[in-house]
Coordinates of C-alpha atoms and ligand atoms in Angstrom, one line a residue:
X664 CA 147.0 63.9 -77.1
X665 CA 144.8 66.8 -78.0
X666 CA 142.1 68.9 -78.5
X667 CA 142.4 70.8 -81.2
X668 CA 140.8 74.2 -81.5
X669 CA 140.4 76.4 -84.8
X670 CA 139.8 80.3 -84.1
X671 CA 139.0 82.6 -86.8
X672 CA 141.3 80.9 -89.2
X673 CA 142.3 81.7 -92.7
X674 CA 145.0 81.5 -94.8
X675 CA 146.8 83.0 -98.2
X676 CA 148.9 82.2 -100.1
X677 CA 149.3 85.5 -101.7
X678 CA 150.7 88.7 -99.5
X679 CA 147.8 91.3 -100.7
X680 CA 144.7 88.7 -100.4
X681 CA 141.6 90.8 -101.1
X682 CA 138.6 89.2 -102.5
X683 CA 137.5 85.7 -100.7
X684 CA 138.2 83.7 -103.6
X685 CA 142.2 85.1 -102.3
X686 CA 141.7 82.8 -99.9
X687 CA 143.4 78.9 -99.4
X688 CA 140.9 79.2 -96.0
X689 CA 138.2 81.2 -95.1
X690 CA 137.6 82.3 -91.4
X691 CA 137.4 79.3 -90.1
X692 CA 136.2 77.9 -86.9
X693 CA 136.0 74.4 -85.7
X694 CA 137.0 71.8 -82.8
X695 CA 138.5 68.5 -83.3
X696 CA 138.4 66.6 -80.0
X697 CA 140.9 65.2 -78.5
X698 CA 140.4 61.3 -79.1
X699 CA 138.2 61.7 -82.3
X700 CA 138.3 59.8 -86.0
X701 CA 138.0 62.0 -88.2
X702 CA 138.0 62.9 -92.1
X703 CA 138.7 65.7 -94.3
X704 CA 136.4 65.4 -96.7
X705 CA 136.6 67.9 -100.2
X706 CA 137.8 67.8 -103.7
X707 CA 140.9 68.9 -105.0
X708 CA 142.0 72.3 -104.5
X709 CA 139.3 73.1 -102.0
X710 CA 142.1 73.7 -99.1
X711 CA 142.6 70.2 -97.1
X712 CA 146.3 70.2 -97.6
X713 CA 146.4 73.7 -96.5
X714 CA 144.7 73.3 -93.2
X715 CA 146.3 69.8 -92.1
X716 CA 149.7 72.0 -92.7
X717 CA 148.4 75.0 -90.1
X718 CA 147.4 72.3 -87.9
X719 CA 150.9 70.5 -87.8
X720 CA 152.7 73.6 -88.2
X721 CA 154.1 73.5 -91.3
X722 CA 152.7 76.5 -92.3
X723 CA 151.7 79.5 -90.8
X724 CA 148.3 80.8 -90.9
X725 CA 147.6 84.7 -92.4
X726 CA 145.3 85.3 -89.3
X727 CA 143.6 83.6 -86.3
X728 CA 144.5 81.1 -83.9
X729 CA 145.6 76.9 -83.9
X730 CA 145.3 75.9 -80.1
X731 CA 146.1 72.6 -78.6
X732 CA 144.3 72.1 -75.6
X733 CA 143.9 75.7 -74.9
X734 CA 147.3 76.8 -75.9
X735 CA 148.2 78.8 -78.4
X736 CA 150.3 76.6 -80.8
X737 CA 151.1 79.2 -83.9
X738 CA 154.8 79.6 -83.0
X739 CA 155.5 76.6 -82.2
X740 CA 157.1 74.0 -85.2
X741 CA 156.1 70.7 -85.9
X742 CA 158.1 69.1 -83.0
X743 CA 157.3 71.7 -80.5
X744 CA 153.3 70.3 -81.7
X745 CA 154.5 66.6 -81.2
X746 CA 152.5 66.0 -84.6
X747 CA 152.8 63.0 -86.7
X748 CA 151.9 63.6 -90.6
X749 CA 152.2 60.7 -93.3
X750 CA 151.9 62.5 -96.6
X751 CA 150.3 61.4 -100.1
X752 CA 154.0 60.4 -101.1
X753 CA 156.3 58.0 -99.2
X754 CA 158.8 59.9 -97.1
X755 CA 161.4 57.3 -96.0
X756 CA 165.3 57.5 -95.8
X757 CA 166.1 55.0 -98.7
X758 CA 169.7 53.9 -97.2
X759 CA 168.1 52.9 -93.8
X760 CA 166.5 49.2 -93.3
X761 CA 162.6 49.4 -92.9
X762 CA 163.5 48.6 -89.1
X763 CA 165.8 51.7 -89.0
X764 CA 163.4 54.0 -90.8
X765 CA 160.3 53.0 -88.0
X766 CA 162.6 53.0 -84.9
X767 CA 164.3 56.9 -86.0
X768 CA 160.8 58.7 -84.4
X769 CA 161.6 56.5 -81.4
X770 CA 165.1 57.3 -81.2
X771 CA 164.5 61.3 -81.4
X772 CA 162.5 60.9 -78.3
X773 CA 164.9 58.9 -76.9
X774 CA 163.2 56.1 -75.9
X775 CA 165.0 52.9 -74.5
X776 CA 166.8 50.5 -76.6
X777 CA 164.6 47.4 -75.9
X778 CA 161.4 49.4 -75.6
X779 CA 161.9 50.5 -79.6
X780 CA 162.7 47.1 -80.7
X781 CA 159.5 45.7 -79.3
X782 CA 157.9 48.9 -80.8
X783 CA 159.3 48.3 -84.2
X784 CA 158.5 44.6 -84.1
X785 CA 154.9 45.8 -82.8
X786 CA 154.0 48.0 -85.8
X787 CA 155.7 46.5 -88.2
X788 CA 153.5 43.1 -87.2
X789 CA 149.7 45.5 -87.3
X790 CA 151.0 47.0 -91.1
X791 CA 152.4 43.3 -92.5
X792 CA 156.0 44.8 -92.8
X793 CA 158.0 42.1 -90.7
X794 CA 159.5 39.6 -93.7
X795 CA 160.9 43.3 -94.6
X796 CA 162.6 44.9 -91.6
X797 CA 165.8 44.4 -92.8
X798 CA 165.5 45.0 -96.2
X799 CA 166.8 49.1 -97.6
X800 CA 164.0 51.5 -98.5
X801 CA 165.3 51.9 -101.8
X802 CA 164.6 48.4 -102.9
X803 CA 160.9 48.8 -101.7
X804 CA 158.0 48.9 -104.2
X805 CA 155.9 52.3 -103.8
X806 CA 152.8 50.7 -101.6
X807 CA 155.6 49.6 -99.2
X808 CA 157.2 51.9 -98.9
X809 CA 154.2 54.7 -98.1
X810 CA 153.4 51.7 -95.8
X811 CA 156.4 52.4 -93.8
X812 CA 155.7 56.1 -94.0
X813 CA 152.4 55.4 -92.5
X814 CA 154.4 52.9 -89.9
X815 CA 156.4 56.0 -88.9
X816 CA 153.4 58.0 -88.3
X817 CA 151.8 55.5 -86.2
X818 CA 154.7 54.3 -83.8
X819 CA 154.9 56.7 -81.7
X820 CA 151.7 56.7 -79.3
X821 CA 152.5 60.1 -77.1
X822 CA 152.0 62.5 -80.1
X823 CA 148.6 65.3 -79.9
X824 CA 147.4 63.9 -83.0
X825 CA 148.6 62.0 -86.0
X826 CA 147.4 63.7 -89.1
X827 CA 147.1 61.8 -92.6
X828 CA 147.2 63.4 -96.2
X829 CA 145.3 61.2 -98.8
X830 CA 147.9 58.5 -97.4
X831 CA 146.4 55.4 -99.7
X832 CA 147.1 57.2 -103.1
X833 CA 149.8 55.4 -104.1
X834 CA 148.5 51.8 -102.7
X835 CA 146.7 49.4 -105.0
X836 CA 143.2 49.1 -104.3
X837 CA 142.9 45.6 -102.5
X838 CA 145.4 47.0 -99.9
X839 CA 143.7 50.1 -99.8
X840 CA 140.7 48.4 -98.5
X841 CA 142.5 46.5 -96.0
X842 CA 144.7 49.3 -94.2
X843 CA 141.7 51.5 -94.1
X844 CA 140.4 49.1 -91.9
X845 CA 143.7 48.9 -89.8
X846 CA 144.2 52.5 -89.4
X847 CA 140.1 52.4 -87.7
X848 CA 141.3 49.3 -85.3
X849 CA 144.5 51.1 -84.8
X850 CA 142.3 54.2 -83.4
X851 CA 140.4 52.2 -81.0
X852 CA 143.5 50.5 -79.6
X853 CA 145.3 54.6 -79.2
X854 CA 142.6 57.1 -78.6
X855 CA 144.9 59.4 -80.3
X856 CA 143.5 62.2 -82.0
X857 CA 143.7 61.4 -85.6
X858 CA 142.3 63.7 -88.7
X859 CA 142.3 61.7 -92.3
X860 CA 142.3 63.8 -95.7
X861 CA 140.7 62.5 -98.6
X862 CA 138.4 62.9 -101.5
X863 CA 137.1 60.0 -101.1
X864 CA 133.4 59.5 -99.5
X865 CA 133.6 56.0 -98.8
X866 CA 137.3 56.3 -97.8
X867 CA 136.0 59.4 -95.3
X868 CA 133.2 56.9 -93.8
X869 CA 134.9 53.9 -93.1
X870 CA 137.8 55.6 -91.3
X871 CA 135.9 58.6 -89.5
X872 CA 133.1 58.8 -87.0
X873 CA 132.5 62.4 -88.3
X874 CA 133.3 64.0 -91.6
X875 CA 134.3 67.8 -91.7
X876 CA 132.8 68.6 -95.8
X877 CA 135.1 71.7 -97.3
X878 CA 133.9 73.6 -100.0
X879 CA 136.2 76.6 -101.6
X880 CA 138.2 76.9 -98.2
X881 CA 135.7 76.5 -96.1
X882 CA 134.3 73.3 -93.7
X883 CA 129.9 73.4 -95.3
X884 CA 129.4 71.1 -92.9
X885 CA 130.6 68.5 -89.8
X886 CA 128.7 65.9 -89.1
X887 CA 128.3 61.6 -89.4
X888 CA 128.3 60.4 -92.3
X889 CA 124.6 59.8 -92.1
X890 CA 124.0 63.0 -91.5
X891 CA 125.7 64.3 -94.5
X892 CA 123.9 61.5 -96.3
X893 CA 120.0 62.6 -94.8
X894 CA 120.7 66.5 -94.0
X895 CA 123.2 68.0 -96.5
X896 CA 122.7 71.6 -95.4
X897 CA 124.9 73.0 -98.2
X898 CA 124.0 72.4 -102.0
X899 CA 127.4 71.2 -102.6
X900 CA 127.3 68.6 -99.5
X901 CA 123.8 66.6 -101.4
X902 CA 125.9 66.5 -104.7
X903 CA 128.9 65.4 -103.7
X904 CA 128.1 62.8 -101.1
X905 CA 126.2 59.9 -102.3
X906 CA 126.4 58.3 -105.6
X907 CA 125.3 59.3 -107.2
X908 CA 124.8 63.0 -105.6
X909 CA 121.3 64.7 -104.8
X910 CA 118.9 66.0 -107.4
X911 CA 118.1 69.6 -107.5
X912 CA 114.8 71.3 -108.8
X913 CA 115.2 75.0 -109.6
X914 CA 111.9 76.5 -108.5
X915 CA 110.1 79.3 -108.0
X916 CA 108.1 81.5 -105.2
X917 CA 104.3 81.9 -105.5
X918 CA 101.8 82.5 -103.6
X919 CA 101.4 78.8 -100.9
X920 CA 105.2 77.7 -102.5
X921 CA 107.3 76.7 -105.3
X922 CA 106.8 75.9 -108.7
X923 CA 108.9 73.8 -111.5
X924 CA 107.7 75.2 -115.2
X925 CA 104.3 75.9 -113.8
X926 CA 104.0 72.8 -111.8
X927 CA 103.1 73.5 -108.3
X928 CA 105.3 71.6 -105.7
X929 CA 104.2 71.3 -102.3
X930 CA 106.4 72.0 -99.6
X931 CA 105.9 72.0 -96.0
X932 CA 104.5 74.4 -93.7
X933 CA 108.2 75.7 -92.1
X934 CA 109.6 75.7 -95.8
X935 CA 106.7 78.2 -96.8
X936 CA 107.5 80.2 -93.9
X937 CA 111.6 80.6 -94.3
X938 CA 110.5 81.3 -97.9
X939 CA 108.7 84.3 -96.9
X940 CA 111.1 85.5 -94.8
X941 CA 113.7 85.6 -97.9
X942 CA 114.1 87.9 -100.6
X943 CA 116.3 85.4 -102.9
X944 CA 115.3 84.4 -106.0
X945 CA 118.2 81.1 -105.8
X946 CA 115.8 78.4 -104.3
X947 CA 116.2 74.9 -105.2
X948 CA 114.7 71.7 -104.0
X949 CA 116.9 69.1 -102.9
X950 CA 115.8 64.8 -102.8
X951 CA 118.6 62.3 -103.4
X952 CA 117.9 59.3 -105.5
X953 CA 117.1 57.3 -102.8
X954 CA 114.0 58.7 -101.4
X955 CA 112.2 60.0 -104.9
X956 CA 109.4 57.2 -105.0
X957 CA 108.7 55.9 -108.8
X958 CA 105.8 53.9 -110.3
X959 CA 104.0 53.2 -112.8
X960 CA 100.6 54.8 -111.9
X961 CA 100.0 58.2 -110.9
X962 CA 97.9 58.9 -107.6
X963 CA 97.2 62.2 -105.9
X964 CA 100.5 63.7 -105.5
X965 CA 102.2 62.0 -108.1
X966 CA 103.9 63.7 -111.3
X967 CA 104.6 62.7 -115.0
X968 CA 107.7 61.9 -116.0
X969 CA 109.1 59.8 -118.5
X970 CA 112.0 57.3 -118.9
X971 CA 115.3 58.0 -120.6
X972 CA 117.4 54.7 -119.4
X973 CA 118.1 52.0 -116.5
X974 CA 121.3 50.5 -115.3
X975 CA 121.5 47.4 -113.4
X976 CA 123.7 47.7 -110.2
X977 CA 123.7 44.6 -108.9
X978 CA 121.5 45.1 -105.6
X979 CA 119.5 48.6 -107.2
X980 CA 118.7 49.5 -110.3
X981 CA 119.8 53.3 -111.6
X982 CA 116.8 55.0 -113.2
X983 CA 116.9 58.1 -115.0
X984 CA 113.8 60.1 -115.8
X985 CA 112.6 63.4 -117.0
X986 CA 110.3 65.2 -115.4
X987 CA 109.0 68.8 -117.3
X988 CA 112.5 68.5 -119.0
X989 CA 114.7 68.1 -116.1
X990 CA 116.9 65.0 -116.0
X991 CA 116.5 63.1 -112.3
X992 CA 118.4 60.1 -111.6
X993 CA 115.9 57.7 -109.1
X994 CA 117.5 54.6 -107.3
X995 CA 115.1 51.7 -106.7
X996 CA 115.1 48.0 -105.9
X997 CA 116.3 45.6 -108.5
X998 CA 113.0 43.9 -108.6
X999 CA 110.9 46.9 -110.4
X1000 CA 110.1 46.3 -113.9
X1001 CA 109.8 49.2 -116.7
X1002 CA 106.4 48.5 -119.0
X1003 CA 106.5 52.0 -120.6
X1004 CA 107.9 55.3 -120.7
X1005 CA 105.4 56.5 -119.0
X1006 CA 105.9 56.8 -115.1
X1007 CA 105.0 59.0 -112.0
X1008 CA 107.4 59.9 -109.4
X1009 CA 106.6 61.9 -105.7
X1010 CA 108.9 63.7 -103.2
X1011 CA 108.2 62.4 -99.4
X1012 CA 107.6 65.7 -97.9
X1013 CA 110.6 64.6 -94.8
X1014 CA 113.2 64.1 -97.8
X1015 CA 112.4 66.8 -99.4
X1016 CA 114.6 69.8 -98.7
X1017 CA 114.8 73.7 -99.7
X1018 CA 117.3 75.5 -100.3
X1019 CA 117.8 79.0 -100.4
X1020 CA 121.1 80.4 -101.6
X1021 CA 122.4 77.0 -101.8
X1022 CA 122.2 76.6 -97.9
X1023 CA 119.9 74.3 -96.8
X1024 CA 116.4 76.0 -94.7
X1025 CA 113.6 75.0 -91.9
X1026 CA 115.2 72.1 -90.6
X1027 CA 114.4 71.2 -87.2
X1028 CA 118.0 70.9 -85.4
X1029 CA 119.5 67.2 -85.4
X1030 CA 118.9 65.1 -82.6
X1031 CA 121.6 66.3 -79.1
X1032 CA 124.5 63.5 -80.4
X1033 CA 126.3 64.4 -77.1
X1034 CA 128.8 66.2 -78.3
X1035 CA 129.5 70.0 -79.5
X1036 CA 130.6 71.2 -83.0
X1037 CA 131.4 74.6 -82.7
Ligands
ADP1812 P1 143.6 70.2 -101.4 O1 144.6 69.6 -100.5 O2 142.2 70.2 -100.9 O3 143.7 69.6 -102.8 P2 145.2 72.6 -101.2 O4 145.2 72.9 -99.7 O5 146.5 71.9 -101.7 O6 143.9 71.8 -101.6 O7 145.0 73.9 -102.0 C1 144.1 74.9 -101.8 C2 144.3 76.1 -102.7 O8 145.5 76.7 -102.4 C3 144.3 75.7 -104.2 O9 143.7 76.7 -104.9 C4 145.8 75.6 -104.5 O10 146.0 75.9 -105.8 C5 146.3 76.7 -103.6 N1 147.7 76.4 -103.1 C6 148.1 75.3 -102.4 N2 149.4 75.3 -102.1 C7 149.9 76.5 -102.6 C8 151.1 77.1 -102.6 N3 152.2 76.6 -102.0 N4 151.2 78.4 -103.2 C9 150.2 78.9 -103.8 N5 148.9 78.4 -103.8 C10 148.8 77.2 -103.2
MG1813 MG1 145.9 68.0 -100.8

C-alpha cells in the first residue's frame, strides 16, 4: 500500500520532443493517496495509458520523478513496485485452469499452499467465477476471461496499488454495471490504493471518490465528481462532463462586462474585476443545461430566444433553443409545456461562470474537503 507521488512528470514518445504537443504528458504533478478510489478520466489519446504505465513501471518517464511513499520508484520494474495492472484485453495463460491462472500471483509470492486455495476460492466467489475454476482459459468467452484477468489483479491484497486500464471494454453492458459495483465494495473491504482508467463519466463516478480530468497530457482538473459537475475550471472539463456538456457564450469586454452580439450580459462583481486584470480577448461564459432557467415570459433579466426542438427523456425533457443565433441545449422538468416559439431564458449569476483562455476565473476556492491535491 501506497502513496503515490507525481514530480514534474512528462513523457515522449519521440527522442527529440520539442513543441508541447511532443508530449504523451506534460509536466505533471499530482498525489494519489495511499488508500484512495480513483478514476482516470479523458478521451482517447489524451495520455491515460501512458501515465498508468509510468506509474506501474512499465515505462519509463523522459523526465521527473514516480515516488511511492517517498521513494524514488523510476528504476525499479513492475515487481520491484509490487503493482497489479488488469489491462483493456484479457491477459490469461489459456492452458492453465481459471483456478491455476488466479492462484499463479499467489504462488510468485510464495504464499502457503492452503492460504491460496482459500484465496482462489475467496475471489473467485466476489467475481462469480466458481462453477469455472476448473475449466482451461482457452475455452472461456471474452467477458470471462477479462474477468479472471481482473481476478488476478485483485487477489493479491499486499500490492501498493492495483491499477485498472478501461478493464470493462470487453464485457457486455449488464455485467459492466454489476462488477463496477464490485470493484467499489472490493475497495472498501482492501483500502488498497486503486486508480481506474476510463472514458467513461459515469463509469469514473460510480467507481471513484475523486476524478483526475486529462486533457492533451495533462490532469485540467482533480476533484469529486460534483465538483467537476458544479466548478469545471477548464473549458474542456464543462463540455465533457455532463450530458449533455456545458454551454459556452463567446463574449465580449466592455465597459461594466460582456456582451453576446450586442446583448449586455451581467456578470458579477469578481468576474468584472479578473476581466480587467486580463488582456485576452478568448472569454467565454460557461452554464450547463441544468441551471439555464426557461419560461415562457420574460421578466427583468430575462432574454429572447426561440425554440428549435424538445426531446423527452424520461424524467427531463431536452430543450434546445437559440438565443441571438447561438444554439443552447436547456434541461428542464418533464412537466413544462411548449405554447410557442417564443421563450425567455436567464443565467443564475452563481452558475454562471467566466472563462478566460478556456480556464475558468473569480471563483471563491471550494470548501477545505480535508484533504490536499497538490
Ligand atoms: P489514452 O490511453 O488516453 O487513450 P495513450 O496514453 O495511449 O492515451 O496515448 C497518448 C498519446 O501518446 C497518443 O497521442 C498516442 O498516439 C501516443 N502513444 C501512445 N503509445 C505510443 C507509443 N507506444 N508510441 C508512440 N506514441 C504513442
Ligand atoms: Mg488507453
Amino acid at each position: 500500500m501506497a502513496t503515490i507521488t507525481l514530480k514534474g512528470l512528462a513523457h515522449s514518445y519521440q527522442a527529440k520532443p520539442e513543441a508541447p504537443q511532443d508530449y504523451a504528458i506534460q509536466a505533471l504533478d499530482h498525489v494519489w493517496q495511499q488508500g484512495g478510489a480513483y478514476a482516470l478520466l479523458g478521451p482517447s489519446g489524451c495520455g491515460k495509458s501512458t501515465l498508468l504505465n509510468i506509474i506501474s513501471g512499465l515505462l519509463t518517464p523522459s523526465e521527473g520523478q514516480v515516488l511511492f511513499d517517498e521513494k524514488v520508484v523510476n528504476d525499479l520494474s513492475p515487481e520491484q513496485r509490487n503493482i497489479a495492472q488488469v489491462f483493456q484485453f484479457p491477459v490469461v495463460y489459456d492452458a492453465m485452469t481459471v483456478a491455476e491462472n488466479l492462484a499463479f500471483p499467489l504462488k510468485n509470492i510464495k504464499m502457503p499452499k492452503g492460504q491460496i486455495q482459500q484465496k482462489v476460492q475467496e475471489i473467485a466467489e466476489l467475481l462469480e467465477l466458481t462453477d469455472s475454476l476448473h475449466k482451461k482459459a482457452q475455452n472461456l468467452s471474452a467477458d470471462q476471461k477479462q474477468k479472471v484477468s481482473m481476478a488476478r489483479g485483485l487477489v493479491r491484497e499486499d500490492v501498493s496499488a492495483i491499477l485498472f486500464d478501461e478493464p470493462l471494454t470487453v464485457i457486455d453492458p449488464n455485467l459492466k454495471w454489476k462488477l463496477r459495483r464490485k470493484l467499489k465494495q472490493i475497495h472498501e473491504q482492501l483500502n488498497i490504493t486503486m486508480l481506474y482508467v476510463t472514458h467513461d463519466q459515469l463509469e469514473a463516478a460510480t467507481f471513484a471518490d475523486e476524478i483526475a480530468l486529462m486533457y492533451q497530457g495533462k490532469i485540467v482538473q482533480f476533484g469529486t465528481p460534483q465538483e467537476l459537475f458544479e466548478r469545471p475550471n477548464h473549458t474542456f472539463v464543462g463540455y465533457f462532463i455532463g450530458s449533455p456538456g456545458m454551454n459556452f457564450i463567446p463574449v465580449e469586454k466592455h465597459q461594466s462586462g460582456v456582451s453576446y452580439q450586442n446583448i449586455n450580459i451581467p456578470i458579477n462583481a469578481q468576474q468584472q474585476l479578473a476581466l480587467q486584470n486580463s488582456r485576452s480577448s478568448n472569454l467565454k461564459l460557461g452554464i450547463r443545461p441544468e441551471f439555464v432557467a426557461l419560461s415562457d415570459t420574460a421578466s427583468p433579466h430575462s432574454f429572447a430566444a426561440t425554440l428549435e426542438s424538445v426531446e423527452h427523456l424520461g424524467s427531463y425533457q431536452l430543450v434546445s433553443v437559440v438565443f441571438a443565433g447561438l444554439k443552447m441545449q436547456v434541461r428542464v422538468s418533464e412537466k413544462m409545456q411548449f405554447k410557442g416559439q417564443e421563450l425567455h431564458l436567464s443565467f443564475p449569476s452563481q452558475w454562471l461562470k467566466l472563462y478566460i483562455d478556456e480556464y475558468l476565473v473569480a471563483e471563491p476556492a471550494p470548501q477545505a474537503q480535508g484533504h490536499n491535491h497538490e
